[in-house]
PDB file of C-alpha atoms in Angstrom:
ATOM      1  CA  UNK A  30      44.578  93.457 147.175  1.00 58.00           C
ATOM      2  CA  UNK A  31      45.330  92.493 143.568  1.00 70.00           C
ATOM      3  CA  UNK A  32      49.042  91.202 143.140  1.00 73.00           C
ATOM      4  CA  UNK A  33      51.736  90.445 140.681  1.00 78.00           C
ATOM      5  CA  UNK A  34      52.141  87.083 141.650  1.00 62.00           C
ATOM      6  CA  UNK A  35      49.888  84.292 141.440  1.00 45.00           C
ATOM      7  CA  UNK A  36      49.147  82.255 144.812  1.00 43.00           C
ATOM      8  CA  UNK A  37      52.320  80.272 143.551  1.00 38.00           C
ATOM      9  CA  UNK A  38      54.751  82.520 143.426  1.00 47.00           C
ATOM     10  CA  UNK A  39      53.481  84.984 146.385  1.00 46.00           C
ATOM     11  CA  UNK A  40      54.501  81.448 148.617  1.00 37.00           C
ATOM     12  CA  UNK A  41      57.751  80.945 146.975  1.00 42.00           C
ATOM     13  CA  UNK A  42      58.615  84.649 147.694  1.00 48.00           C
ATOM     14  CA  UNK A  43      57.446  84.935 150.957  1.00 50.00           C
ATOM     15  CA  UNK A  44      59.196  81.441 151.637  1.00 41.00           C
ATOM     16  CA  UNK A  45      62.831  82.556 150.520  1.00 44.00           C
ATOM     17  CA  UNK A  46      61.669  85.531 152.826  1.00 48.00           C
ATOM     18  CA  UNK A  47      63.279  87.868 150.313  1.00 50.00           C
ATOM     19  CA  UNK A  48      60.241  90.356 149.858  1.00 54.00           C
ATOM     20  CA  UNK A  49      58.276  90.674 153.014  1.00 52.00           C
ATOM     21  CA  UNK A  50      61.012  89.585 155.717  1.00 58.00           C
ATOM     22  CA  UNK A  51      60.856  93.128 156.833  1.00 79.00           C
ATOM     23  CA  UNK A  52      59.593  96.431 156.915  1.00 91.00           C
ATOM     24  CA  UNK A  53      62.110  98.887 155.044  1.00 96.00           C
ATOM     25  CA  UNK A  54      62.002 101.884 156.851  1.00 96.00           C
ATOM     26  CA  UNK A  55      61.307 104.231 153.834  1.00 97.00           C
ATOM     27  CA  UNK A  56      57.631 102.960 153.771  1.00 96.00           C
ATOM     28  CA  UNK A  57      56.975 104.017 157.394  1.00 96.00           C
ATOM     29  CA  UNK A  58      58.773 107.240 157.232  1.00 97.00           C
ATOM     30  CA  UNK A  59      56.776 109.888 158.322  1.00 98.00           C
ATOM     31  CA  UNK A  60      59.147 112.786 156.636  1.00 98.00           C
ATOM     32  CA  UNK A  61      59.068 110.779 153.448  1.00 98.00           C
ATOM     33  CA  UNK A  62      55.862 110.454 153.337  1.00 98.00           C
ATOM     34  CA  UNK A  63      55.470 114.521 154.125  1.00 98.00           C
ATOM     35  CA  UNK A  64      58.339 115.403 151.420  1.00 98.00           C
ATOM     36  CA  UNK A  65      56.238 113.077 148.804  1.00 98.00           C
ATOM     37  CA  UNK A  66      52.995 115.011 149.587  1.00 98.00           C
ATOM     38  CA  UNK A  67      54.458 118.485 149.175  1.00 97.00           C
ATOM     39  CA  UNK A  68      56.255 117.810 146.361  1.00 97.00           C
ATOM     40  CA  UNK A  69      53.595 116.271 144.236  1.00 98.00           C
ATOM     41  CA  UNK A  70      51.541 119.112 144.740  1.00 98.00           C
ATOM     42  CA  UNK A  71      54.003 121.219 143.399  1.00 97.00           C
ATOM     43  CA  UNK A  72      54.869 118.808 140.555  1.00 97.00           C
ATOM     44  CA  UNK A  73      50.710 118.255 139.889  1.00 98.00           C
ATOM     45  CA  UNK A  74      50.652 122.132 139.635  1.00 97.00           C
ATOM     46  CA  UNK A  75      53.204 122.196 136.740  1.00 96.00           C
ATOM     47  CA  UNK A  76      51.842 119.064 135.093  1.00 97.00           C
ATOM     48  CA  UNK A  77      48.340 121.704 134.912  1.00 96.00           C
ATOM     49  CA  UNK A  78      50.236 124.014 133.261  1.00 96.00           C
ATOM     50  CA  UNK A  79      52.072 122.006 130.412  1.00 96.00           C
ATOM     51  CA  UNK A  80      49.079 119.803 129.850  1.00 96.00           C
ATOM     52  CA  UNK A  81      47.460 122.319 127.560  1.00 95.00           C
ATOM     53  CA  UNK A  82      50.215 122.596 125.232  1.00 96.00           C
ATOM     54  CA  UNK A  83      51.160 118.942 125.393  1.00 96.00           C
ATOM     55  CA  UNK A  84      47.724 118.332 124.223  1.00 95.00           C
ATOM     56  CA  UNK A  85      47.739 120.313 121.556  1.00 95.00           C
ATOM     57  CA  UNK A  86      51.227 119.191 120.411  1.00 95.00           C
ATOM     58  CA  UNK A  87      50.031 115.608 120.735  1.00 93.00           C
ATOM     59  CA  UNK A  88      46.525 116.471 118.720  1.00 91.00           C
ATOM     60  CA  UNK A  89      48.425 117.711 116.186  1.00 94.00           C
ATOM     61  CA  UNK A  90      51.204 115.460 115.973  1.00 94.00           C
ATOM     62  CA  UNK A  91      49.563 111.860 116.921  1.00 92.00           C
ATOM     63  CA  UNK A  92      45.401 112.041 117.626  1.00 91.00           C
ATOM     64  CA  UNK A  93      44.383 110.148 120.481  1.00 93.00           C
ATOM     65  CA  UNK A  94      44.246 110.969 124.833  1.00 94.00           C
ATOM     66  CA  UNK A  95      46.711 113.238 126.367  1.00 95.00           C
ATOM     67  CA  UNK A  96      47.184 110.287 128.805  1.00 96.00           C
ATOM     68  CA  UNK A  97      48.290 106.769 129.119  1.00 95.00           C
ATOM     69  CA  UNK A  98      47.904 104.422 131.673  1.00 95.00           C
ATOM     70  CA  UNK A  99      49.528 100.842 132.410  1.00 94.00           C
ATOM     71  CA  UNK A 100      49.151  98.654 135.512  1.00 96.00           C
ATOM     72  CA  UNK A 101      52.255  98.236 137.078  1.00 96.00           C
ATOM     73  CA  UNK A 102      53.944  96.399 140.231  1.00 95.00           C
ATOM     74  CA  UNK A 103      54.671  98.212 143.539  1.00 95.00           C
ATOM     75  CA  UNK A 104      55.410  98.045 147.146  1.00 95.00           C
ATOM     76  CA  UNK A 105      55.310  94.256 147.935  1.00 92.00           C
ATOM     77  CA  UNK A 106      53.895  93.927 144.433  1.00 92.00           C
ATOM     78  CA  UNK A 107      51.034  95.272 144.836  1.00 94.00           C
ATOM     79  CA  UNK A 108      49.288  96.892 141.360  1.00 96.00           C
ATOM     80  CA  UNK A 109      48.887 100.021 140.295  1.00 97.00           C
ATOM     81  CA  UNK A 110      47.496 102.027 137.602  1.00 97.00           C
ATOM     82  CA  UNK A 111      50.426 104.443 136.657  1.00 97.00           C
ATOM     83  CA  UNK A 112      50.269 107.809 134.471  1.00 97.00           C
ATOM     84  CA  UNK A 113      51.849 109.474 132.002  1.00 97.00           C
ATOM     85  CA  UNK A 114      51.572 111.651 129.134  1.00 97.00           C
ATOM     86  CA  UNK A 115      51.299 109.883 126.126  1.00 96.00           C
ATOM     87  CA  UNK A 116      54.678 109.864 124.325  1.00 95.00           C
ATOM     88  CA  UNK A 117      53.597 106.800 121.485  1.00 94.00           C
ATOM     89  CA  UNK A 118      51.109 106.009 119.069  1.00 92.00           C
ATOM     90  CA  UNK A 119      47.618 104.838 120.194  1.00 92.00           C
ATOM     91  CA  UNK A 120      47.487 101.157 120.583  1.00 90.00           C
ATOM     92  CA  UNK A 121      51.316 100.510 121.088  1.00 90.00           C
ATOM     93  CA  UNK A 122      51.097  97.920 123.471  1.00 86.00           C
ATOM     94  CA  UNK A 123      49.609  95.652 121.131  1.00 88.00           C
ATOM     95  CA  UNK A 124      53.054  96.524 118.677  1.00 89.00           C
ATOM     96  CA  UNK A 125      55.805  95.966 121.154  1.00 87.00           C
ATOM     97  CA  UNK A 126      56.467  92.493 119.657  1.00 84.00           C
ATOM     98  CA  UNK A 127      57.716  94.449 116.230  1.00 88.00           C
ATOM     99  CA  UNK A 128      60.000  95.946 118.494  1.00 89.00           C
ATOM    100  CA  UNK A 129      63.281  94.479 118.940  1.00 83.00           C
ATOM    101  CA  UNK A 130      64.568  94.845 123.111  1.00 82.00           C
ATOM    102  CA  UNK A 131      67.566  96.305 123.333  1.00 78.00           C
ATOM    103  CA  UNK A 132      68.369  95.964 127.001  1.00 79.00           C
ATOM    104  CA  UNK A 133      69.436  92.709 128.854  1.00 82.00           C
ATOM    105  CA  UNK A 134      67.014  91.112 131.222  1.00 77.00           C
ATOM    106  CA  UNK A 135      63.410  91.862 132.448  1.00 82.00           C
ATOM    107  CA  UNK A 136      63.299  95.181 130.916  1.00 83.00           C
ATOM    108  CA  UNK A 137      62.765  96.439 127.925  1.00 81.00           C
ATOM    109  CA  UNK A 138      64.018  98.940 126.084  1.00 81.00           C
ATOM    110  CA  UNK A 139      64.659 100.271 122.756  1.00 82.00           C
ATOM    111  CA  UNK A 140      66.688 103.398 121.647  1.00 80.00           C
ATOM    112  CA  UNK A 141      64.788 104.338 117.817  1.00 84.00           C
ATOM    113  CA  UNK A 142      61.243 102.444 119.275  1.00 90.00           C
ATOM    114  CA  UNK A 143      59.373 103.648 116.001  1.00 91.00           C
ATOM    115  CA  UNK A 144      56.015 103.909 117.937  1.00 94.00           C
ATOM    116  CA  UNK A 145      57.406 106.958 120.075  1.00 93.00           C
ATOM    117  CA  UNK A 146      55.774 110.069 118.579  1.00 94.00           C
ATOM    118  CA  UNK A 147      58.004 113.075 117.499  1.00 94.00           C
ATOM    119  CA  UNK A 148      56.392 115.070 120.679  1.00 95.00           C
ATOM    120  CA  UNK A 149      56.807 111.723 122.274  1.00 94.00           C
ATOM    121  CA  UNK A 150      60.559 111.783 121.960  1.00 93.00           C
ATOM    122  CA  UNK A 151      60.500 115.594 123.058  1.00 94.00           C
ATOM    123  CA  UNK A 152      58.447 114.431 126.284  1.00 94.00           C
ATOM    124  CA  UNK A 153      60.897 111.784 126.709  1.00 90.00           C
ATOM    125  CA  UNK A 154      64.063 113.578 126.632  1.00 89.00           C
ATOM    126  CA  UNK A 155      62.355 116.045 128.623  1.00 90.00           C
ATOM    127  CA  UNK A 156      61.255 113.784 131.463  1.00 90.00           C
ATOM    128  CA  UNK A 157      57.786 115.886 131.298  1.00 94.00           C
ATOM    129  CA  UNK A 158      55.690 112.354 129.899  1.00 95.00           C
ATOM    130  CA  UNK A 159      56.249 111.535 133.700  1.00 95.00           C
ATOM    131  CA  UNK A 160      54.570 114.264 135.629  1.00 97.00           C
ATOM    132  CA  UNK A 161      51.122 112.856 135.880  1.00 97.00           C
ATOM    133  CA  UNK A 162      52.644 110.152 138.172  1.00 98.00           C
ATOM    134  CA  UNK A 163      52.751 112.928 140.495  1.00 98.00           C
ATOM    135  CA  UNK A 164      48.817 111.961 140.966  1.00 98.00           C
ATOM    136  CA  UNK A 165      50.292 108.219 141.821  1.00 98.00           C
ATOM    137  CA  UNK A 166      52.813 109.631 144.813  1.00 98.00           C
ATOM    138  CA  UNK A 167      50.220 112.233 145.772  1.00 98.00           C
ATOM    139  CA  UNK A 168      47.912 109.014 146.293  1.00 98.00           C
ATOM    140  CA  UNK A 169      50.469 107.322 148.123  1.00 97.00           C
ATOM    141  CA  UNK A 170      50.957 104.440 145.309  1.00 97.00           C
ATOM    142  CA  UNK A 171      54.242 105.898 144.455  1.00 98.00           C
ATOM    143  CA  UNK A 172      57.209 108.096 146.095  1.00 98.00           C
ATOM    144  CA  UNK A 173      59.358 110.950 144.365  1.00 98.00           C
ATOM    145  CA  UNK A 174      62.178 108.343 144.783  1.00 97.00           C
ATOM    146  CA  UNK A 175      61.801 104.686 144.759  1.00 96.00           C
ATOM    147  CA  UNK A 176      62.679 101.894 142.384  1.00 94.00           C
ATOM    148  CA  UNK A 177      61.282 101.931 138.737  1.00 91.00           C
ATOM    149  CA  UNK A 178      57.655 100.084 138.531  1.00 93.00           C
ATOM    150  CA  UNK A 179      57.917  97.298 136.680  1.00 94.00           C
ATOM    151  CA  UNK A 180      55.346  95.836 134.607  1.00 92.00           C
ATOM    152  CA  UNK A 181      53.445  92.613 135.217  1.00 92.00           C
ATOM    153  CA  UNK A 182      55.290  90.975 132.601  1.00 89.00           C
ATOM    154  CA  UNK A 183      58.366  91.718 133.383  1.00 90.00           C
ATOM    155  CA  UNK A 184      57.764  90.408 137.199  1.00 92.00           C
ATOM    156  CA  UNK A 185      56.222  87.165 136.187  1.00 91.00           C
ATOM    157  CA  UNK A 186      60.022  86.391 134.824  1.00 90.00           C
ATOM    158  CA  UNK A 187      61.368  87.577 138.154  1.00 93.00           C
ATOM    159  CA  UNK A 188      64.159  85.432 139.866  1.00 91.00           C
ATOM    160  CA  UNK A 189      64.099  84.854 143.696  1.00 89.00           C
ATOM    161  CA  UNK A 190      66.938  87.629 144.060  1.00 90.00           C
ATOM    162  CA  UNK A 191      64.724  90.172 142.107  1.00 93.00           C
ATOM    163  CA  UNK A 192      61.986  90.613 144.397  1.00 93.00           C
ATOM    164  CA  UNK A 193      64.036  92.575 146.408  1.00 93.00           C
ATOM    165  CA  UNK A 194      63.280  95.801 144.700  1.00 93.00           C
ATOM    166  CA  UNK A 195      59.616  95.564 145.643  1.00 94.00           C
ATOM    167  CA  UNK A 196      60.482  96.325 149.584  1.00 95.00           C
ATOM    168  CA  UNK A 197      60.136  99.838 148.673  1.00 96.00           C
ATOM    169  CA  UNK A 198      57.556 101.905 146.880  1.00 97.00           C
ATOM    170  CA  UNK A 199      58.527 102.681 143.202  1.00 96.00           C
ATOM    171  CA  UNK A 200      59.681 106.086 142.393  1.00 96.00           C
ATOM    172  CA  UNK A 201      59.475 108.791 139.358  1.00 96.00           C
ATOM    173  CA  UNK A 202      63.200 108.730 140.100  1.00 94.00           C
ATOM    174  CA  UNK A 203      65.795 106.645 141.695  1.00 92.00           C
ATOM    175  CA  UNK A 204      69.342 104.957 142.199  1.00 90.00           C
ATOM    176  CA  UNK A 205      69.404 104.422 138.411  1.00 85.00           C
ATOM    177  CA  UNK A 206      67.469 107.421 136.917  1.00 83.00           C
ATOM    178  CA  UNK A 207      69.652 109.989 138.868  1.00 87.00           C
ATOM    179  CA  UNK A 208      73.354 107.838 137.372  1.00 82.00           C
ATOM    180  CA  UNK A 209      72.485 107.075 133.969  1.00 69.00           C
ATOM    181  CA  UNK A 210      68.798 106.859 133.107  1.00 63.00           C
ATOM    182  CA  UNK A 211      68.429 105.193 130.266  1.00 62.00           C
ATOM    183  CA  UNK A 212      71.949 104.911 129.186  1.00 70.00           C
ATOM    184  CA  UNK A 213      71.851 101.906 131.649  1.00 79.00           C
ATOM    185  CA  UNK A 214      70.257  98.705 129.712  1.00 80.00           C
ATOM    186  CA  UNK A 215      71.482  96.232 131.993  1.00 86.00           C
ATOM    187  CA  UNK A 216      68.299  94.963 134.791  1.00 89.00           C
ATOM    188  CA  UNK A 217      70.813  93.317 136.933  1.00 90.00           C
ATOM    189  CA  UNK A 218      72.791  96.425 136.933  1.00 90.00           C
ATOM    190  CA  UNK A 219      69.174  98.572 137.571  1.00 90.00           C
ATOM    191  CA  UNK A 220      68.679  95.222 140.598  1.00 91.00           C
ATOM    192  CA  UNK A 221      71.771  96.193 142.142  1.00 92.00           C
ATOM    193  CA  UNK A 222      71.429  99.594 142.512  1.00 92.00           C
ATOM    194  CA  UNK A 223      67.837  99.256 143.866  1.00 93.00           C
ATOM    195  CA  UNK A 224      69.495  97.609 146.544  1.00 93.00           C
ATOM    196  CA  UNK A 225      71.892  99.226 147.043  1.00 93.00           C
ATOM    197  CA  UNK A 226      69.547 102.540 147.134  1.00 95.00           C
ATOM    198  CA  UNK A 227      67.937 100.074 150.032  1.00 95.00           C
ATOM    199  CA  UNK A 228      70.848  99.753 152.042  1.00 95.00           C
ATOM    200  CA  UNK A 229      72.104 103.841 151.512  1.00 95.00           C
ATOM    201  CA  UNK A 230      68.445 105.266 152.310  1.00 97.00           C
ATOM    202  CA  UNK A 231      67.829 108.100 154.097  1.00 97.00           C
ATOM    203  CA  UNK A 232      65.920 110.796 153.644  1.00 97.00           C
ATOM    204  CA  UNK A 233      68.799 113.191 153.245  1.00 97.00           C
ATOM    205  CA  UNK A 234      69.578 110.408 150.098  1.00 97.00           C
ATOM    206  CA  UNK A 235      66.124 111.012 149.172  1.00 97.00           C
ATOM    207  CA  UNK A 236      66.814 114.442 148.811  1.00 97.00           C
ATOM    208  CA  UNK A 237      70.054 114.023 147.149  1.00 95.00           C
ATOM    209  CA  UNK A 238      69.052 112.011 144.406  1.00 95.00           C
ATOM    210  CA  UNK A 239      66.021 114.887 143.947  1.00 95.00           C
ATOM    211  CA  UNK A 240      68.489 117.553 143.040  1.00 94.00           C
ATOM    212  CA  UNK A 241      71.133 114.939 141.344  1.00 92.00           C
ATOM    213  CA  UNK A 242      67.672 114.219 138.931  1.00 91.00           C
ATOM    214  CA  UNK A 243      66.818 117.587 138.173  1.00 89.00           C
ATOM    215  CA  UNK A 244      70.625 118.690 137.091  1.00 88.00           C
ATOM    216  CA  UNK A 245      70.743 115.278 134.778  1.00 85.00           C
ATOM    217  CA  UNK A 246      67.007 116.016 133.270  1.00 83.00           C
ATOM    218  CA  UNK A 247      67.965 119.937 132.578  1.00 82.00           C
ATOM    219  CA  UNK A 248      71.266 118.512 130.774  1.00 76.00           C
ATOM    220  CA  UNK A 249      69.026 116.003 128.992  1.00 64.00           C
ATOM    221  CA  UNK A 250      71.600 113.573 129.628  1.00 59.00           C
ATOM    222  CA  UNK A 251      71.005 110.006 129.153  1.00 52.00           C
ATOM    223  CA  UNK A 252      67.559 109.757 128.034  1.00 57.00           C
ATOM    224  CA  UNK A 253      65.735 108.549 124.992  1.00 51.00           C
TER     225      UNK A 253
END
C-alpha cells in the first residue's frame, strides 16, 4: 500500500497514536458504505450526461483531456488517484509556483488563479469539475462526505495534530464544503471542523450535510 508518509513519519504518527489509535466508525459503516454506492451511481449517471458538453466547452475554450487526475492522501493516508473535470490549463501543476497562495496553512488557494479556464471557473462555481470523483466513492477510495483529500505536498508539512483528518475517508463534500466552501482559507479552521465532523458523525449527519451541500452549490455561494 503506497503512503503519504515516508517510513519516518508513518512511526512518528502511529507513535503519538493520533492516526491509527482507532477505528472511526464511519469506515465500517455498513449504511454508509450502501448510501455512498447508490449515490455515486446516480451522480456517475449525471457526470455521463454533462461530459459531452463539458468537452466541447473545454475543446473550444482550452484544448487538452476532459479530465484531470492528481494523487491525493486518504483514509490513513493511503493514495489515491482522484478525478475531475478539467477546470485549468494543461500543464498547471508545473505553474502553481507563479501563483501566489492566498489561504493560511497547508492549503492552497487562490481566488483570480489565472490558470483556471473561463469554463473552468463556470465548472468551479458550479461544483460540476467534481463529479467524476463519483468513480473514486463508487470504488470505495472516497465517500459522498468525508474530509477534503489533501495532496502529498501539503501532508508532508503536516503537524502531529493534523493527521487527525485522515481517520476518515475523504469526501466530495464535508464539514467545511457544506459552511463556507471556499470562502474558508484558514487549514486550521478546515482541521477543526474535520474533527469536529469526527466527533458529530452519524449517518443522519451524513445525510444532512448532503442536502445542506446541494442548497449552498444551487446558490453558488462561496465558491471560486
Amino acid at each position: 500500500m503506497s503512503t503519504c508518509t515516508s517510513d519516518t513519519e508513518s512511526f512518528a504518527v502511529d507513535d503519538l497514536g493520533l492516526l491509527n489509535h482507532s477505528i472511526h466508525p464511519s469506515t465500517v459503516s455498513t449504511i454508509k458504505r450502501l448510501i455512498d454506492i447508490f449515490g455515486a451511481i446516480i451522480g456517475l449517471m449525471i457526470t455521463a450526461v454533462v461530459a459531452i458538453p463539458v468537452a466541447i466547452a473545454n475543446k473550444i475554450d482550452s484544448p487538452g483531456p476532459i479530465l484531470y487526475s492528481q494523487i491525493r492522501c486518504g483514509l490513513n493516508g493511503k493514495t489515491f488517484r482522484m478525478w475531475k473535470f478539467r477546470s485549468m490549463i494543461v500543464g498547471a501543476d508545473k505553474l502553481k509556483h507563479l501563483v501566489t497562495n492566498e489561504a493560511k496553512g497547508h492549503i492552497f488557494k487562490s481566488i483570480h488563479d489565472p490558470r483556471i479556464t473561463r469554463v473552468g471557473k463556470f465548472l468551479r462555481r458550479s461544483s460540476l469539475d467534481e463529479f467524476p470523483q463519483f468513480w473514486n466513492v463508487l470504488i470505495g477510495d472516497m465517500s459522498l462526505v468525508g474530509t477534503r483529500p489533501p495532496t502529498r505536498d501539503e501532508v508532508m508539512q503536516y503537524e502531529p495534530h493534523h493527521w487527525q483528518r485522515l481517520r476518515v475517508k475523504p469526501g466530495i463534500t464535508g464539514e467545511w464544503q457544506a459552511n463556507g466552501r471556499s470562502s474558508i482559507n484558514d487549514f486550521e479552521v478546515i482541521v477543526s471542523m474535520d474533527i469536529d465532523y469526527q466527533r458529530k458523525w452519524s449517518v443522519m449527519y451524513d445525510l444532512s450535510l448532503l442536502a445542506k451541500t446541494i442548497r449552498v452549490v444551487f446558490k453558488k455561494s462561496g465558491a471560486y
